Amino acid sequence: MKSLYDFNYEQIQEFALEQGWKKFRGHQIFQWLYRSRVDDIDEMSNLSKDTRDLLKQDFIISPLTLRDKQVAKDGTTKYLFALADGALIESVLMLFDYGKSVCVTSQVGCNMGCAFCASGLTKKQRNLTSGEMVAQVMYIQKELDKQGERVSHIVVMGTGEPFDNYEQVMNFLATLNHDRGLGIGARHITISTCGIVPRIYEFSKEHTQYNLAVSLHAPNDQLRNQLMPVNQAYPLDTLMQALDYYGTENNRRLTFEYILLKGVNDQPIHAKQLAKLIGKRNAYINLIPYNSVDEKGFQGVDHNSAMIFYDQLMKLGVRCTIRKEHGGDIDAACGQLRVKHLQKR
Ligand code: SAH
């Protein structure tokens, strides 16, 4: 069965017209989904019973069921959902002083094969549909509704490579961003990619105002090839060229993500190479503490070493931040809760 969350605002109106209904029906259904946030088609009380029955024949609202939930001391909440076909995915709610952010999963498993990442422990089984991504946020929004709170930010940084599922991800974000959907501001939405160059060009041309984050993790091709196989297809000069194109098309500051891995990419030489690579670009580096993954054999650095690397970069004129750790006491690393459940099976 399809989920009603698969339709964006324009698509649901087209759907209504195809059914021989007024376009306004589509608008009403959208209101029920995103304003009233109903869980059941029968709650759509301004639709006739016949219309509701017709909808129920082919559609459900949410394609997710909750399987596990962990709440950390800092309020970070991790959700494990089962999809209709039994696949398991994770979403995370993070609390910041500027708002509440949901980290969304875009694929079941991942094919990018980054050496340090738990997500790639299971290969990609399939792309998520737009509705399956919308449903992650709606589930959490409905929980927050009980406290009169709202999801204000979205990061597409869960399991999966969003630019390997481009259309569905863009469709999902269109629904959340739409003022008749959840109305989450484009500037509060961030897509993180490992660097799929053709999609960076495509994305640049859409001028969405969404933030773009690029997982860099290494300042030279030799090391990046080892850590991130995607670099063999799209090496650093090709990637940087695409990002410069993004910069000319979109006057937005780029984020580079850089996990500090002990003894691997955290030496003074790496800071120097990074500074040279980034140069005068409108960008900053987000230094990320590593959530260790037992199977991977990498270690993170302590806070002191992270500060030293940070200072080196700042002295070289590179803007950077150190990402605060969230949910350190739960299985918050990308894909860890899911992997634990898969191992239990
Ligand atoms: N595929 C996309 C988005 C998902 S990963 C990408 O590569 O950007 C989101 C971010 O988490 C990436 O920067 C990724 O490299 C990072 N990451 C993966 N495993 C991690 C770990 N164990 N600890 C900290 N960050 C991790």
Short mmCIF file of C-alpha atoms and ligand atoms in Angstrom, two decimals:
data_model
loop_
_atom_site.label_atom_id
_atom_site.label_comp_id
_atom_site.label_asym_id
_atom_site.label_seq_id
_atom_site.Cartn_x
_atom_site.Cartn_y
_atom_site.Cartn_z
CA MET A 1 0.00 0.00 0.00
CA LYS A 2 1.12 3.52 -0.73
CA SER A 3 1.36 6.15 1.98
CA LEU A 4 -0.53 9.43 1.66
CA TYR A 5 2.72 11.02 2.85
CA ASP A 6 4.23 10.17 -0.55
CA PHE A 7 2.35 13.06 -2.19
CA ASN A 8 3.70 16.57 -2.03
CA TYR A 9 1.20 19.46 -2.14
CA GLU A 10 1.03 19.71 -5.92
CA GLN A 11 0.90 15.94 -6.38
CA ILE A 12 -2.02 15.44 -4.01
CA GLN A 13 -4.05 18.05 -5.88
CA GLU A 14 -3.25 16.36 -9.18
CA PHE A 15 -4.26 13.07 -7.62
CA ALA A 16 -7.61 14.57 -6.58
CA LEU A 17 -8.21 15.77 -10.15
CA GLU A 18 -7.37 12.32 -11.54
CA GLN A 19 -10.01 10.83 -9.27
CA GLY A 20 -12.54 13.23 -10.76
CA TRP A 21 -12.66 15.19 -7.51
CA LYS A 22 -12.18 18.91 -7.06
CA LYS A 23 -8.57 19.98 -6.66
CA PHE A 24 -9.66 21.34 -3.28
CA ARG A 25 -10.08 17.76 -2.00
CA GLY A 26 -6.34 17.34 -2.33
CA HIS A 27 -5.82 20.52 -0.36
CA GLN A 28 -8.15 19.23 2.36
CA ILE A 29 -6.37 15.90 2.63
CA PHE A 30 -3.05 17.72 2.93
CA GLN A 31 -4.50 19.85 5.74
CA TRP A 32 -5.60 16.72 7.58
CA LEU A 33 -2.16 15.19 7.22
CA TYR A 34 0.01 18.16 8.16
CA ARG A 35 -2.18 20.57 10.15
CA SER A 36 -4.49 18.24 12.06
CA ARG A 37 -1.89 15.49 11.81
CA VAL A 38 -4.42 12.67 11.93
CA ASP A 39 -3.36 9.01 12.12
CA ASP A 40 -6.43 7.56 10.47
CA ILE A 41 -8.16 8.35 7.18
CA ASP A 42 -11.53 8.07 8.95
CA GLU A 43 -10.65 11.14 11.00
CA MET A 44 -10.83 13.26 7.83
CA SER A 45 -14.34 14.32 8.74
CA ASN A 46 -15.02 16.77 5.92
CA LEU A 47 -14.58 13.98 3.34
CA SER A 48 -17.60 11.82 2.55
CA LYS A 49 -17.59 8.22 3.70
CA ASP A 50 -17.31 7.09 0.08
CA THR A 51 -14.24 9.23 -0.46
CA ARG A 52 -12.62 7.94 2.71
CA ASP A 53 -13.40 4.33 1.75
CA LEU A 54 -11.86 4.89 -1.66
CA LEU A 55 -8.73 6.32 -0.10
CA LYS A 56 -8.53 3.46 2.36
CA GLN A 57 -8.55 0.91 -0.45
CA ASP A 58 -5.19 2.11 -1.74
CA PHE A 59 -3.57 4.17 0.98
CA ILE A 60 -2.40 4.22 4.53
CA ILE A 61 -1.17 7.29 6.37
CA SER A 62 2.02 6.21 8.11
CA PRO A 63 4.09 3.30 6.77
CA LEU A 64 6.09 3.08 10.04
CA THR A 65 5.71 1.28 13.34
CA LEU A 66 7.88 2.00 16.35
CA ARG A 67 10.10 -0.91 17.44
CA ASP A 68 12.40 0.67 20.01
CA LYS A 69 13.09 4.04 21.54
CA GLN A 70 16.02 5.25 23.63
CA VAL A 71 16.15 8.55 25.47
CA ALA A 72 19.53 9.92 26.54
CA LYS A 73 20.15 12.13 29.57
CA ASP A 74 20.46 15.21 27.34
CA GLY A 75 17.05 14.48 25.78
CA THR A 76 18.43 13.09 22.51
CA THR A 77 15.90 10.46 21.46
CA LYS A 78 16.58 7.63 19.10
CA TYR A 79 13.71 5.86 17.32
CA LEU A 80 13.88 2.49 15.64
CA PHE A 81 11.08 2.03 13.10
CA ALA A 82 9.96 -0.96 11.09
CA LEU A 83 8.73 -0.27 7.55
CA ALA A 84 5.90 -2.17 5.89
CA ASP A 85 8.34 -4.73 4.42
CA GLY A 86 9.96 -5.29 7.82
CA ALA A 87 13.10 -3.25 7.09
CA LEU A 88 14.44 -1.36 10.11
CA ILE A 89 15.47 2.30 10.09
CA GLU A 90 16.52 4.86 12.68
CA SER A 91 15.67 8.50 13.28
CA VAL A 92 17.06 10.78 15.96
CA LEU A 93 15.58 13.82 17.69
CA MET A 94 18.19 16.27 18.98
CA LEU A 95 17.47 19.22 21.26
CA PHE A 96 19.37 22.46 20.67
CA ASP A 97 18.86 25.92 22.17
CA TYR A 98 17.82 27.09 18.69
CA GLY A 99 15.21 24.36 18.24
CA LYS A 100 14.49 20.70 17.74
CA SER A 101 16.19 18.85 14.93
CA VAL A 102 15.35 15.48 13.41
CA CYS A 103 18.02 13.37 11.74
CA VAL A 104 16.34 11.42 8.94
CA THR A 105 17.32 8.12 7.32
CA SER A 106 17.20 8.10 3.52
CA GLN A 107 18.01 4.47 2.60
CA VAL A 108 17.82 1.01 4.12
CA GLY A 109 21.53 0.29 4.50
CA CYS A 110 24.09 2.19 2.43
CA ASN A 111 26.41 1.39 -0.47
CA MET A 112 28.98 4.13 0.04
CA GLY A 113 31.19 1.87 2.16
CA CYS A 114 32.92 4.53 4.30
CA ALA A 115 35.53 2.71 6.35
CA PHE A 116 34.51 4.20 9.73
CA CYS A 117 30.72 4.13 9.43
CA ALA A 118 28.26 1.66 10.97
CA SER A 119 25.61 2.31 8.30
CA GLY A 120 27.63 0.56 5.66
CA LEU A 121 27.85 -2.62 7.73
CA THR A 122 24.73 -3.61 5.80
CA LYS A 123 24.61 -2.91 2.07
CA LYS A 124 21.80 -0.83 0.64
CA GLN A 125 18.63 -2.88 0.37
CA ARG A 126 16.54 -0.13 -1.11
CA ASN A 127 15.82 3.57 -1.23
CA LEU A 128 13.24 4.99 1.13
CA THR A 129 10.20 6.55 -0.48
CA SER A 130 9.44 10.17 0.12
CA GLY A 131 6.54 9.13 2.37
CA GLU A 132 8.78 6.93 4.50
CA MET A 133 11.00 9.92 5.17
CA VAL A 134 8.06 12.26 5.81
CA ALA A 135 6.65 9.65 8.22
CA GLN A 136 9.82 9.70 10.38
CA VAL A 137 9.41 13.40 10.99
CA MET A 138 5.63 13.19 11.43
CA TYR A 139 5.94 10.46 14.04
CA ILE A 140 8.25 12.66 16.09
CA GLN A 141 6.18 15.80 15.44
CA LYS A 142 3.08 14.03 16.75
CA GLU A 143 4.96 13.18 19.94
CA LEU A 144 6.09 16.78 20.29
CA ASP A 145 2.52 18.00 19.70
CA LYS A 146 1.64 16.64 23.14
CA GLN A 147 4.07 19.16 24.66
CA GLY A 148 3.10 21.97 22.27
CA GLU A 149 6.53 21.78 20.62
CA ARG A 150 7.60 21.53 17.01
CA VAL A 151 10.31 20.09 14.82
CA SER A 152 12.17 23.18 13.60
CA HIS A 153 15.16 21.69 11.80
CA ILE A 154 15.84 18.69 9.56
CA VAL A 155 19.18 17.08 8.83
CA VAL A 156 19.33 14.35 6.21
CA MET A 157 22.24 12.67 7.97
CA GLY A 158 20.82 9.32 9.00
CA THR A 159 21.70 6.04 7.32
CA GLY A 160 22.01 6.31 3.56
CA GLU A 161 23.34 8.65 0.92
CA PRO A 162 20.62 11.23 0.11
CA PHE A 163 22.16 12.01 -3.29
CA ASP A 164 21.86 8.32 -4.18
CA ASN A 165 18.08 8.73 -3.66
CA TYR A 166 17.79 12.22 -5.03
CA GLU A 167 14.22 12.50 -6.27
CA GLN A 168 12.57 10.98 -3.23
CA VAL A 169 14.67 13.09 -0.87
CA MET A 170 13.80 16.30 -2.73
CA ASN A 171 10.13 15.34 -2.75
CA PHE A 172 10.17 14.65 0.98
CA LEU A 173 11.84 17.97 1.72
CA ALA A 174 9.35 19.81 -0.49
CA THR A 175 6.49 18.51 1.67
CA LEU A 176 8.16 19.47 4.93
CA ASN A 177 9.22 22.85 3.62
CA HIS A 178 5.83 23.71 2.08
CA ASP A 179 3.89 26.26 4.08
CA ARG A 180 0.85 24.00 3.91
CA GLY A 181 3.00 21.07 5.02
CA LEU A 182 5.10 21.38 8.16
CA GLY A 183 6.46 24.74 7.02
CA ILE A 184 10.04 24.04 8.08
CA GLY A 185 12.20 26.83 6.66
CA ALA A 186 14.59 25.88 3.85
CA ARG A 187 17.45 27.41 5.80
CA HIS A 188 16.66 25.02 8.63
CA ILE A 189 17.09 22.00 6.36
CA THR A 190 20.49 20.40 5.74
CA ILE A 191 21.41 17.67 3.29
CA SER A 192 24.66 15.85 3.91
CA THR A 193 26.41 14.07 1.04
CA CYS A 194 29.60 12.06 0.78
CA GLY A 195 30.23 13.87 -2.51
CA ILE A 196 28.25 12.46 -5.45
CA VAL A 197 29.39 15.05 -7.94
CA PRO A 198 26.68 14.87 -10.67
CA ARG A 199 23.98 15.33 -8.02
CA ILE A 200 25.82 18.33 -6.55
CA TYR A 201 25.50 20.02 -9.95
CA GLU A 202 21.83 19.08 -10.18
CA PHE A 203 21.18 20.29 -6.64
CA SER A 204 23.03 23.56 -7.31
CA LYS A 205 20.65 24.38 -10.14
CA GLU A 206 17.54 23.97 -7.99
CA HIS A 207 18.32 26.99 -5.78
CA THR A 208 16.37 25.53 -2.89
CA GLN A 209 18.12 27.41 -0.05
CA TYR A 210 18.61 24.11 1.77
CA ASN A 211 22.02 23.88 3.42
CA LEU A 212 24.58 21.58 1.87
CA ALA A 213 27.04 19.67 4.05
CA VAL A 214 29.81 17.59 2.52
CA SER A 215 31.50 14.74 4.34
CA LEU A 216 35.18 15.38 3.73
CA HIS A 217 37.01 13.48 6.48
CA ALA A 218 40.37 13.62 4.68
CA PRO A 219 42.36 16.49 3.12
CA ASN A 220 44.11 14.49 0.38
CA ASP A 221 43.09 11.89 -2.20
CA GLN A 222 45.32 9.16 -0.88
CA LEU A 223 43.73 9.16 2.55
CA ARG A 224 40.23 9.92 1.31
CA ASN A 225 40.40 6.97 -1.10
CA GLN A 226 41.07 4.73 1.88
CA LEU A 227 38.35 6.17 4.10
CA MET A 228 35.68 6.89 1.49
CA PRO A 229 35.48 4.75 -1.67
CA VAL A 230 33.32 7.44 -3.31
CA ASN A 231 36.54 9.45 -3.66
CA GLN A 232 37.80 6.97 -6.24
CA ALA A 233 34.90 7.93 -8.48
CA TYR A 234 34.90 11.64 -7.59
CA PRO A 235 38.31 12.73 -6.33
CA LEU A 236 38.90 15.97 -4.46
CA ASP A 237 39.59 18.27 -7.42
CA THR A 238 36.38 17.12 -9.13
CA LEU A 239 34.46 17.52 -5.88
CA MET A 240 35.84 21.00 -5.21
CA GLN A 241 34.98 22.09 -8.74
CA ALA A 242 31.38 20.99 -8.22
CA LEU A 243 31.26 22.83 -4.90
CA ASP A 244 32.57 25.98 -6.53
CA TYR A 245 29.75 25.68 -9.03
CA TYR A 246 27.35 25.35 -6.09
CA GLY A 247 28.91 28.50 -4.66
CA THR A 248 28.36 30.51 -7.83
CA GLU A 249 24.76 29.31 -8.19
CA ASN A 250 23.86 29.66 -4.52
CA ASN A 251 25.12 32.32 -2.24
CA ARG A 252 25.17 29.93 0.70
CA ARG A 253 27.89 28.93 3.09
CA LEU A 254 29.03 25.33 2.76
CA THR A 255 29.72 22.98 5.63
CA PHE A 256 32.48 20.40 5.50
CA GLU A 257 32.13 17.55 7.97
CA TYR A 258 35.37 16.17 9.31
CA ILE A 259 35.41 13.33 11.83
CA LEU A 260 38.61 13.38 13.86
CA LEU A 261 40.07 9.87 13.77
CA LYS A 262 42.99 9.29 16.10
CA GLY A 263 46.30 8.93 14.29
CA VAL A 264 44.55 8.89 10.91
CA ASN A 265 43.51 12.42 9.92
CA ASP A 266 44.22 14.48 13.06
CA GLN A 267 47.87 15.50 12.61
CA PRO A 268 49.23 19.05 12.03
CA ILE A 269 49.98 18.13 8.39
CA HIS A 270 46.29 17.35 7.89
CA ALA A 271 45.28 20.75 9.27
CA LYS A 272 47.70 22.39 6.82
CA GLN A 273 46.40 20.37 3.87
CA LEU A 274 42.83 21.15 4.87
CA ALA A 275 43.50 24.86 5.01
CA LYS A 276 45.05 24.71 1.56
CA LEU A 277 42.18 22.66 0.15
CA ILE A 278 39.41 24.92 1.52
CA GLY A 279 41.28 28.13 0.74
CA LYS A 280 39.11 31.22 0.58
CA ARG A 281 35.86 29.40 -0.03
CA ASN A 282 32.69 30.47 1.76
CA ALA A 283 32.77 27.42 3.98
CA TYR A 284 33.48 26.19 7.45
CA ILE A 285 34.61 22.89 8.86
CA ASN A 286 32.52 21.06 11.40
CA LEU A 287 34.85 18.86 13.44
CA ILE A 288 32.90 15.80 14.52
CA PRO A 289 33.69 13.61 17.51
CA TYR A 290 33.76 9.99 16.35
CA ASN A 291 31.14 7.62 17.76
CA SER A 292 33.19 4.50 17.90
CA VAL A 293 31.90 1.49 15.98
CA ASP A 294 33.24 -1.78 17.40
CA GLU A 295 33.51 -3.50 14.03
CA LYS A 296 35.55 -0.72 12.42
CA GLY A 297 38.70 -0.41 14.53
CA PHE A 298 38.92 3.40 14.45
CA GLN A 299 39.26 5.58 17.52
CA GLY A 300 38.12 9.13 18.07
CA VAL A 301 40.25 11.82 19.69
CA ASP A 302 39.74 13.31 23.15
CA HIS A 303 38.41 16.83 23.55
CA ASN A 304 41.88 18.24 24.17
CA SER A 305 43.27 16.90 20.88
CA ALA A 306 40.18 18.17 19.07
CA MET A 307 40.86 21.64 20.50
CA ILE A 308 44.46 21.51 19.31
CA PHE A 309 43.35 20.62 15.77
CA TYR A 310 40.71 23.36 15.97
CA ASP A 311 43.32 25.94 17.00
CA GLN A 312 45.62 24.90 14.16
CA LEU A 313 42.84 25.40 11.64
CA MET A 314 41.79 28.75 13.11
CA LYS A 315 45.40 29.98 12.96
CA LEU A 316 45.49 29.00 9.30
CA GLY A 317 42.39 31.13 8.75
CA VAL A 318 39.86 28.30 8.39
CA ARG A 319 36.56 28.80 10.15
CA CYS A 320 35.56 25.77 12.14
CA THR A 321 33.36 24.48 14.93
CA ILE A 322 33.48 21.39 17.09
CA ARG A 323 30.22 19.48 17.02
CA LYS A 324 28.74 18.90 20.43
CA GLU A 325 28.16 15.27 21.21
CA HIS A 326 24.55 14.22 21.57
CA GLY A 327 23.17 11.17 23.29
CA GLY A 328 26.57 9.80 24.29
CA ASP A 329 24.90 7.32 26.65
CA ILE A 330 22.65 5.67 24.02
CA ASP A 331 23.38 3.90 20.73
CA ALA A 332 23.41 7.23 18.97
CA ALA A 333 26.08 6.61 16.35
CA CYS A 334 24.77 6.34 12.84
CA GLY A 335 23.12 2.99 12.40
CA GLN A 336 24.13 1.47 15.73
CA LEU A 337 20.69 0.81 17.17
CA ARG A 338 19.62 -0.76 13.92
CA VAL A 339 22.70 -2.95 13.64
CA LYS A 340 22.15 -4.16 17.21
CA HIS A 341 18.60 -5.21 16.36
CA LEU A 342 19.66 -6.90 13.12
CA GLN A 343 22.27 -8.89 15.04
CA LYS A 344 19.59 -10.06 17.49
CA ARG A 345 17.48 -11.44 14.65
N1 SAH B 1 25.79 9.71 3.33
C1 SAH B 1 25.75 11.05 3.81
C2 SAH B 1 24.83 11.27 4.99
C3 SAH B 1 24.78 10.24 6.08
S1 SAH B 1 26.18 10.18 7.15
C4 SAH B 1 27.15 11.56 4.10
O1 SAH B 1 28.08 10.81 3.94
O2 SAH B 1 27.29 12.73 4.43
C5 SAH B 1 26.15 11.66 8.07
C6 SAH B 1 27.49 12.05 8.66
O3 SAH B 1 27.87 11.20 9.75
C7 SAH B 1 28.62 11.95 7.66
O4 SAH B 1 29.47 13.04 7.76
C8 SAH B 1 29.31 10.68 8.10
O5 SAH B 1 30.61 10.61 7.61
C9 SAH B 1 29.21 10.79 9.59
N2 SAH B 1 29.47 9.56 10.33
C10 SAH B 1 29.37 8.29 9.90
N3 SAH B 1 29.72 7.43 10.87
C11 SAH B 1 30.03 8.16 11.95
C12 SAH B 1 30.48 7.84 13.27
N4 SAH B 1 30.62 6.59 13.66
N5 SAH B 1 30.72 8.87 14.12
C13 SAH B 1 30.54 10.16 13.72
N6 SAH B 1 30.11 10.51 12.50
C14 SAH B 1 29.87 9.53 11.62
#
